[in-house]
Short mmCIF file of C-alpha atoms in Angstrom, two decimals:
data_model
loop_
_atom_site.label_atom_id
_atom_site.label_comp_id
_atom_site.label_asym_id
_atom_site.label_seq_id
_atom_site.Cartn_x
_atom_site.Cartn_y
_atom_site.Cartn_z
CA UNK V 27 0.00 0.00 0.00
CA UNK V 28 1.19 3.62 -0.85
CA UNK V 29 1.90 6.46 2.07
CA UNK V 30 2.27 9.51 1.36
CA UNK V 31 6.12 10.94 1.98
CA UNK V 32 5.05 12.61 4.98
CA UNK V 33 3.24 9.87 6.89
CA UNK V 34 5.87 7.44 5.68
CA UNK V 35 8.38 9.40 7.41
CA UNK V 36 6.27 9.26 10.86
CA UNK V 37 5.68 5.87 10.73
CA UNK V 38 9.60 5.04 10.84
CA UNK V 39 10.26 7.74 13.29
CA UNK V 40 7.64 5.30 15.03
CA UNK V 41 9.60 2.21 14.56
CA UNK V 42 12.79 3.60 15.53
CA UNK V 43 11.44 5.15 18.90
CA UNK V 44 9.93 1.80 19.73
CA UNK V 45 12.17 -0.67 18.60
CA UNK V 46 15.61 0.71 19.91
CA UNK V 47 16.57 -1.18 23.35
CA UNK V 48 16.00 0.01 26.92
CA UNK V 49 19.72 1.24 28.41
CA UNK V 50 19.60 -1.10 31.96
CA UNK V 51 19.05 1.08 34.62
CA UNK V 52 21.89 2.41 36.83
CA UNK V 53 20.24 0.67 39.75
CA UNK V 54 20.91 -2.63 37.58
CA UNK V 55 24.66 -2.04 36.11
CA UNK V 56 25.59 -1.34 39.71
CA UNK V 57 24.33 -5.07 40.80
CA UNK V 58 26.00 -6.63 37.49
CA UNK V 59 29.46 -5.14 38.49
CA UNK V 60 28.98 -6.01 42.57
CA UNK V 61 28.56 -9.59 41.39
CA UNK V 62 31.49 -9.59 39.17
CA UNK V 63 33.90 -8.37 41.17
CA UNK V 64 32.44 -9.97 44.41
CA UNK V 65 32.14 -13.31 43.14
CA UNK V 66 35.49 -14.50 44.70
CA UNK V 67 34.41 -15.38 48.38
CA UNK V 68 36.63 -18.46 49.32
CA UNK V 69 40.18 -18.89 48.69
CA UNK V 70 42.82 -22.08 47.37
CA UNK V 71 46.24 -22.14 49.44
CA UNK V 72 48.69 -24.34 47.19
CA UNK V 73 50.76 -24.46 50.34
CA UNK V 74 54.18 -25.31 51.12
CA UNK V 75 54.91 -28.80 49.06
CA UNK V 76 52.15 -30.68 47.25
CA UNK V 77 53.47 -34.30 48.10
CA UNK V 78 50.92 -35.62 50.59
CA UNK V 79 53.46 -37.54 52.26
CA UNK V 80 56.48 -34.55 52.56
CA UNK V 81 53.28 -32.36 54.47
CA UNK V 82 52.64 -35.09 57.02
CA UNK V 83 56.62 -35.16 57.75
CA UNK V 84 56.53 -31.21 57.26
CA UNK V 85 53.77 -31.53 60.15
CA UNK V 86 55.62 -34.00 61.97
CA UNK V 87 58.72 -31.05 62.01
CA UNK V 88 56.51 -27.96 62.80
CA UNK V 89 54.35 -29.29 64.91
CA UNK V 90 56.77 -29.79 67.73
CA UNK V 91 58.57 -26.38 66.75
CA UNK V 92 55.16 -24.33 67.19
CA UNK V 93 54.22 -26.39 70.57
CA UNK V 94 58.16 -25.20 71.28
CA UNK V 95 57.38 -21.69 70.33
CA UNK V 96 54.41 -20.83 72.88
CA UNK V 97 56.03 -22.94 75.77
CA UNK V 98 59.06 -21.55 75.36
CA UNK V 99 58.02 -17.50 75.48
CA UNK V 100 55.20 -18.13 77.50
CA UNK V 101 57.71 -19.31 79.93
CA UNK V 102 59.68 -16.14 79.84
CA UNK V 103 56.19 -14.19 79.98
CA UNK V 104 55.73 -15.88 83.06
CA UNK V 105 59.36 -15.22 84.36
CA UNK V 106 58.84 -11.62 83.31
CA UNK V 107 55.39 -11.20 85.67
CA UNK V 108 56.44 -12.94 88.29
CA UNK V 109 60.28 -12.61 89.35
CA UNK V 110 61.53 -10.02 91.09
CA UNK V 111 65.20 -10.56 89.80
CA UNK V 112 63.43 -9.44 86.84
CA UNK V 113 62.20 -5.88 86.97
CA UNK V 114 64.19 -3.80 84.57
CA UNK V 115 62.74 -2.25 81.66
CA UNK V 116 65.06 -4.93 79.76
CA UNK V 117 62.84 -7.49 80.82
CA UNK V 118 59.91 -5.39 81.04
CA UNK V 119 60.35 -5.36 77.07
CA UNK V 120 61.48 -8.89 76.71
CA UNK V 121 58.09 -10.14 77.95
CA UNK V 122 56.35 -8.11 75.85
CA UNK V 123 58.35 -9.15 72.83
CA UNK V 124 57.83 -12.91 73.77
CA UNK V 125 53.96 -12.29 74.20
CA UNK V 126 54.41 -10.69 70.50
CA UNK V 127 55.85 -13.71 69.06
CA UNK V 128 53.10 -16.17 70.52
CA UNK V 129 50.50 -13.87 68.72
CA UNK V 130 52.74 -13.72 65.59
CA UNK V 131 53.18 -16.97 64.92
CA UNK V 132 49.25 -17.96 65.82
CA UNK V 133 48.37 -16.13 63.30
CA UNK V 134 49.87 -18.15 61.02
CA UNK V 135 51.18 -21.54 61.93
CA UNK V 136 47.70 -23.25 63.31
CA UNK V 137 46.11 -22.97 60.39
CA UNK V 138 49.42 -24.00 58.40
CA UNK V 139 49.75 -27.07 60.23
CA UNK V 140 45.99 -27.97 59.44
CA UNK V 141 46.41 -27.83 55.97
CA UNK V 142 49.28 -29.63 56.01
CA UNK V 143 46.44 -32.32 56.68
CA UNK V 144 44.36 -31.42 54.43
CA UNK V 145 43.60 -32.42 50.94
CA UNK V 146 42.10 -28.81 50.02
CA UNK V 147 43.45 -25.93 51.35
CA UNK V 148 40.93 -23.26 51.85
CA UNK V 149 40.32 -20.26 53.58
CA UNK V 150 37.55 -17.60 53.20
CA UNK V 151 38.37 -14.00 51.84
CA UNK V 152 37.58 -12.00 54.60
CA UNK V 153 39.35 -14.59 56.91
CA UNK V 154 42.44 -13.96 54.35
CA UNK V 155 42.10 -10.42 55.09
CA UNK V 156 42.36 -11.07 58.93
CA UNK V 157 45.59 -12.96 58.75
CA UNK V 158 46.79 -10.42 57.06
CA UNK V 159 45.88 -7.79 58.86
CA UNK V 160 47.06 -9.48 62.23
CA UNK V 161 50.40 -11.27 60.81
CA UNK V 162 51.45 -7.65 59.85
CA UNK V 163 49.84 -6.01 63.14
CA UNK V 164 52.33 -8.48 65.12
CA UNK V 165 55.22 -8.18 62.89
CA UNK V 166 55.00 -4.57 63.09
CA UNK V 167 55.09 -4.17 66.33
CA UNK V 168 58.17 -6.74 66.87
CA UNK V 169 60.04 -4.29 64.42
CA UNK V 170 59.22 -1.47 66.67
CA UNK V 171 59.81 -3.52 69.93
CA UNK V 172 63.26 -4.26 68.71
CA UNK V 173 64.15 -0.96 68.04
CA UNK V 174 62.94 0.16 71.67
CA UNK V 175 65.08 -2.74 73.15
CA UNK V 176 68.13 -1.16 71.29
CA UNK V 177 67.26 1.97 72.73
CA UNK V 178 67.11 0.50 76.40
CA UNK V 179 70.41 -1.26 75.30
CA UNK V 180 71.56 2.13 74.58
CA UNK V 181 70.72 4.05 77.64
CA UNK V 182 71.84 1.40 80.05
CA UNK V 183 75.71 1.08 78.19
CA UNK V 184 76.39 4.95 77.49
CA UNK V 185 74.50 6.75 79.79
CA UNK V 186 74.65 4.08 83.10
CA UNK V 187 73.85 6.80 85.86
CA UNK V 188 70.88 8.55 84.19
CA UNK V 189 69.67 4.52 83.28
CA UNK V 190 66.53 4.11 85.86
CA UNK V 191 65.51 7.93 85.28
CA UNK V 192 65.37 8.31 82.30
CA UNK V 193 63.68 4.31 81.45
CA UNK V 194 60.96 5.03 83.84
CA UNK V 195 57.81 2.91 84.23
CA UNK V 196 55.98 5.53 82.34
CA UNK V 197 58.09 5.60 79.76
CA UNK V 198 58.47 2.10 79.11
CA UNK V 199 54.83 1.89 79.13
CA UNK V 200 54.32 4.39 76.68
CA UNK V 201 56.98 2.78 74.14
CA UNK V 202 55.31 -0.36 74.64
CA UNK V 203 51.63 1.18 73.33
CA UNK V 204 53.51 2.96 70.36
CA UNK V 205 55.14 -0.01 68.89
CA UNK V 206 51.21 -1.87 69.53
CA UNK V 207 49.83 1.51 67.75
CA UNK V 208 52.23 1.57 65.18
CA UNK V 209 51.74 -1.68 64.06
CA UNK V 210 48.21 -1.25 64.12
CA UNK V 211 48.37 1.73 61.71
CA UNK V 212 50.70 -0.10 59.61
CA UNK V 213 48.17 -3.01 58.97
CA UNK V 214 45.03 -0.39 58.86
CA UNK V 215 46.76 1.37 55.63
CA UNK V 216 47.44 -2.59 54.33
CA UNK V 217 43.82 -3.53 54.99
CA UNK V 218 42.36 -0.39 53.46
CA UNK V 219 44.32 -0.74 50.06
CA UNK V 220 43.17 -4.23 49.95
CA UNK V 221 39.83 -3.89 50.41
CA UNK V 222 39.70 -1.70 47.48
CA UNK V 223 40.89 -4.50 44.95
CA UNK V 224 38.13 -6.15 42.78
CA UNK V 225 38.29 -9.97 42.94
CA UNK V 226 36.65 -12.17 40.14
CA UNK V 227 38.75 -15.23 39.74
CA UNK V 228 41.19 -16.90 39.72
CA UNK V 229 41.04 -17.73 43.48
CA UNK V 230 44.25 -19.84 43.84
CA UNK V 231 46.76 -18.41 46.45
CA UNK V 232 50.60 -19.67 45.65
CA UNK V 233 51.50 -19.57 49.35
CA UNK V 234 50.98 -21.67 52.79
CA UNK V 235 49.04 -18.34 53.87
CA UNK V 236 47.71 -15.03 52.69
CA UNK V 237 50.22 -12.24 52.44
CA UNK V 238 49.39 -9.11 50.37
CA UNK V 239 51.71 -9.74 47.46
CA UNK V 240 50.04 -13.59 47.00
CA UNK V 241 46.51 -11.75 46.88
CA UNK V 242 47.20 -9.12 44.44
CA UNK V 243 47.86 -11.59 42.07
CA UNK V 244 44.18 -12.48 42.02
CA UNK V 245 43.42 -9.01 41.69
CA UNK V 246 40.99 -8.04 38.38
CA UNK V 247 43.28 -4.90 37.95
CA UNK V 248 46.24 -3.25 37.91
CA UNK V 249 47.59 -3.52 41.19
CA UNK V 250 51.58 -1.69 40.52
CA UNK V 251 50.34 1.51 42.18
CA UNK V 252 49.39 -0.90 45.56
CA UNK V 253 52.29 -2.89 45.13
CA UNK V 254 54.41 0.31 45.43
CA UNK V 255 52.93 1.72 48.44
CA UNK V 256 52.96 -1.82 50.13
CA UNK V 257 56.96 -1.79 49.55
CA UNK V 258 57.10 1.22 51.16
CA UNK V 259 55.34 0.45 53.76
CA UNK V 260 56.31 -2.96 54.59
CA UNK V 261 59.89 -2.74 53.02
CA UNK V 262 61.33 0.56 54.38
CA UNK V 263 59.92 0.08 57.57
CA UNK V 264 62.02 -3.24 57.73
CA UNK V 265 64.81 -1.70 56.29
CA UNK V 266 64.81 1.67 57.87
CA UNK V 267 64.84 -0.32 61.34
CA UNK V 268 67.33 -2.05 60.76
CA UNK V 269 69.18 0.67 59.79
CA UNK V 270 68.71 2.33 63.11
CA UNK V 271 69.68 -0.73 64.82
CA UNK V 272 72.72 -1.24 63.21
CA UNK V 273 74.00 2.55 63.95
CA UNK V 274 72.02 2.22 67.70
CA UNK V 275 74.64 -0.91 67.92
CA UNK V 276 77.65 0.56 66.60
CA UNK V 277 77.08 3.50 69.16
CA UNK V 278 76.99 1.07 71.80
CA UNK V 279 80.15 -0.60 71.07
CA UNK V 280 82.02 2.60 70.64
CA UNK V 281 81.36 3.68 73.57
CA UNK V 282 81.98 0.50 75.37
CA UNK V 283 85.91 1.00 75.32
CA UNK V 284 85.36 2.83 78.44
CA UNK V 285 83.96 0.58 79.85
CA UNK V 286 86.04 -1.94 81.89
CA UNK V 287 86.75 -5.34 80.81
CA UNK V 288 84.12 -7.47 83.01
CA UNK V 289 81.51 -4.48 82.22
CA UNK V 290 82.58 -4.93 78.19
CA UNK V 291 82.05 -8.80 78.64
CA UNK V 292 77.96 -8.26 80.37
CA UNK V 293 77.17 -5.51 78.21
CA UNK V 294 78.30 -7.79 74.87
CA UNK V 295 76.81 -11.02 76.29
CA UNK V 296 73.31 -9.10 76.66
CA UNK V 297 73.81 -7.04 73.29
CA UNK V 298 74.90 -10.59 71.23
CA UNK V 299 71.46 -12.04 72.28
CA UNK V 300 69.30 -9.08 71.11
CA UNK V 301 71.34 -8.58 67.21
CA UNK V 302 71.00 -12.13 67.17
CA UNK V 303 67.14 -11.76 67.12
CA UNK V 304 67.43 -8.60 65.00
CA UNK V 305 69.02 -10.36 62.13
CA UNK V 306 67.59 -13.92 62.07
CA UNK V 307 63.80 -11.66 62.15
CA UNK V 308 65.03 -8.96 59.55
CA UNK V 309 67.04 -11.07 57.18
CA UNK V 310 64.23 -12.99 55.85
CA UNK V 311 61.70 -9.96 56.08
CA UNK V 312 64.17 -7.66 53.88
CA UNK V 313 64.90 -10.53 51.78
CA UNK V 314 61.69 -10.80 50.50
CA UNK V 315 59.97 -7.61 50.78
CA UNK V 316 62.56 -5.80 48.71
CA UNK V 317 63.09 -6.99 45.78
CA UNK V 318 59.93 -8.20 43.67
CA UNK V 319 57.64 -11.01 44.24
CA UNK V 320 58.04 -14.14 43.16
CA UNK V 321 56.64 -17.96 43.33
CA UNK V 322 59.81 -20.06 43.88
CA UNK V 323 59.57 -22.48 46.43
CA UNK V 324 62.71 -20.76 48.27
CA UNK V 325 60.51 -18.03 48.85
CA UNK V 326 58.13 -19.92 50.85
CA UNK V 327 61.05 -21.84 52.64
CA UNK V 328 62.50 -18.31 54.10
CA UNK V 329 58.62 -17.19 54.92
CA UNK V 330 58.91 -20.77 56.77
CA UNK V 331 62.31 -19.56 58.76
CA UNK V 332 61.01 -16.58 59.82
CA UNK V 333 57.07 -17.13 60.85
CA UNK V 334 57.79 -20.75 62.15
CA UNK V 335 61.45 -21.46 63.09
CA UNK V 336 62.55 -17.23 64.40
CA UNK V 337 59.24 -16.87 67.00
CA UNK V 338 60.96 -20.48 68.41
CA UNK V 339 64.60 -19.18 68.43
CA UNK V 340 63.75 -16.40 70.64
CA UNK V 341 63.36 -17.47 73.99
CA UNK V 342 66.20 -19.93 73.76
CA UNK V 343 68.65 -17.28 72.48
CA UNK V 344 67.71 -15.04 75.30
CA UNK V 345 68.06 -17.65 78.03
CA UNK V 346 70.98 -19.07 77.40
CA UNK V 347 73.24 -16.15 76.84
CA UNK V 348 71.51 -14.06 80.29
CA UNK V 349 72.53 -15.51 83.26
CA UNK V 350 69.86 -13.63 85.12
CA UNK V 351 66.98 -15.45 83.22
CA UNK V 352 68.48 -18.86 83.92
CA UNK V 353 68.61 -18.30 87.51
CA UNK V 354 65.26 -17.13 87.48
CA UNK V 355 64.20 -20.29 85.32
CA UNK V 356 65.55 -22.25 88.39
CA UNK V 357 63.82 -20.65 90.93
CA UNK V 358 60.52 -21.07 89.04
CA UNK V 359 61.23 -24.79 88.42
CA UNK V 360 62.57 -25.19 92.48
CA UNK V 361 58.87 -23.97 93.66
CA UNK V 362 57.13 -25.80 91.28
CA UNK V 363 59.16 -29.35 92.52
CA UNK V 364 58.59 -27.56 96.12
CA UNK V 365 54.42 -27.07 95.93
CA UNK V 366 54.31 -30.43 94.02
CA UNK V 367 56.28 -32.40 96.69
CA UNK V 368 53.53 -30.52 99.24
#
């Protein structure tokens, strides 16, 4: 049938206005995006080896080592609370540091050894995000613990005299809540550039547990701008502390040539056990927080040393180079034989 030009023209206009697609509403593009970047909600450790029978030996090891770890600095908690030989702010500090390694290697090492068990290693995202948050929480505040120890150190050697005035009770306590607070900062800024990161898949981890560099690799975007700002804030504050350490130490031993010889031989003995705790902690954190990421096996072996193995180390290294904490160790063992005889 003929139209006329005119009407022709309307009916298309028609058509067109008709037949052209809705645009989804804003209410519904926001949903389709929440579900695809949300859809990652459990994650897939790969863990340490995959050979069932080298993780039952690998839990045979660690299992004893862990058990090792908590006795061991629980003990010098203990020590710490209760003897009176012990109430300097060196040991004020060294029972804090032991509670710190308890915490930091729970955070990690129970639900390592589980796994080691297990066929499928899983663990949710937001439970990912809590071991993160609290294995760099604790680690933090070690750093920072470490560094007020070498201050103490310092104090006591070079300035002897001023030693109980100017490490008061106040100020140790006050120390103590800035290395907890610092760490906590330190893991709030991790968390909150995390959080941020859209997730769609894949969801396998190449780790025993969930560190930040691990989970960016999952991330559906560019993550080198994160990456960069978790170097410098994990990294540096490794390596500046270290640095600080080092020149705290090399303070300390010039000045101890005025000391005399039996005073050079304490204040060494006591020094030798804390920089033995400052590298065997630092050396494996530096190692692998500056310089980038990888997935070699080795990498996972030095995360090993230093979340498993170090925490362990700790108590031993400070007990049997301080005479003071071995007699107390006595005296706590001599009551407990005394009350159990009774």
């Amino acid at each position: 049938m003929w139209l006329p030009p005119q009407t022709a023209t309307q009916v298309l206009q028609a058509c067109l206005l008709y037949c052209r697609p809705t645009p989804p509403s804003r209410e519904h593009t926001s949903a389709e995006s929440m579900a695809r970047t949300n859809n990652v909600t459990e994650l897939i450790l790969t863990g340490l080896f995959q050979d069932p029978d080298v993780q039952r030996v690998c839990f045979l090891l660690f299992l004893p080592v862990y058990l090792a770890t908590v006795v061991g600095n629980g003990l010098i908690v203990v020590l710490v609370s209760v003897s009176k030989s012990l109430r300097s702010p060196m040991y004020f500090f060294l029972g804090f540091l032991s509670l710190v390694e308890i915490s930091y290697s729970s955070t990690t090492v129970p639900k390592f050894l589980i796994d080691l068990l297990a066929k499928i290693k899983t663990v949710s995202l937001q439970g990912c995000l809590a071991q993160i948050f609290f294995f760099h929480f604790f680690g933090v505040a070690e750093i920072l613990l470490l560094v007020v120890m070498a201050y103490d150190r310092y104090v006591a050697i070079c300035k002897p005299l001023r030693y109980m005035n100017i490490m008061s009770r106040q100020l140790c306590h006050v120390l103590v809540a800035g290395s907890w607070l610092g760490g906590f900062i330190h893991s709030i800024i991790q968390i909150l550039i995390t959080i941020q990161l859209p997730f769609c898949g894949p969801n396998v981890i190449d780790h025993y547990f969930c560190d930040l560099q691990p989970l960016f690799k999952l991330a559906c975007a560019d993550t080198f701008v994160e990456g960069v700002i978790v170097l410098a804030n994990s990294g540096l504050i490794a390596l500046c502390s270290f640095l600080i350490l080092l020149s705290s130490y090399a303070v300390i031993l010039f000045n101890l040539r005025k000391h005399s010889a039996e005073g050079r031989r304490k204040a060494l003995s006591t020094c030798a056990s804390h920089i033995t705790v400052v590298v065997l902690f630092f050396g494996p954190a530096i190692f692998l927080y500056m310089r980038p990421s990888s997935s070699f096996t080795e990498d996972k072996l030095v995360a090993v040393f230093y979340t498993v193995i170090t925490p362990m180390l700790n108590p031993i290294i400070y007990t049997l180079r301080n005479a003071e904490v071995k007699i107390a160790v006595r005296r706590l063992c001599g009551k407990t034989e005394h009350a159990g005889m009774e």
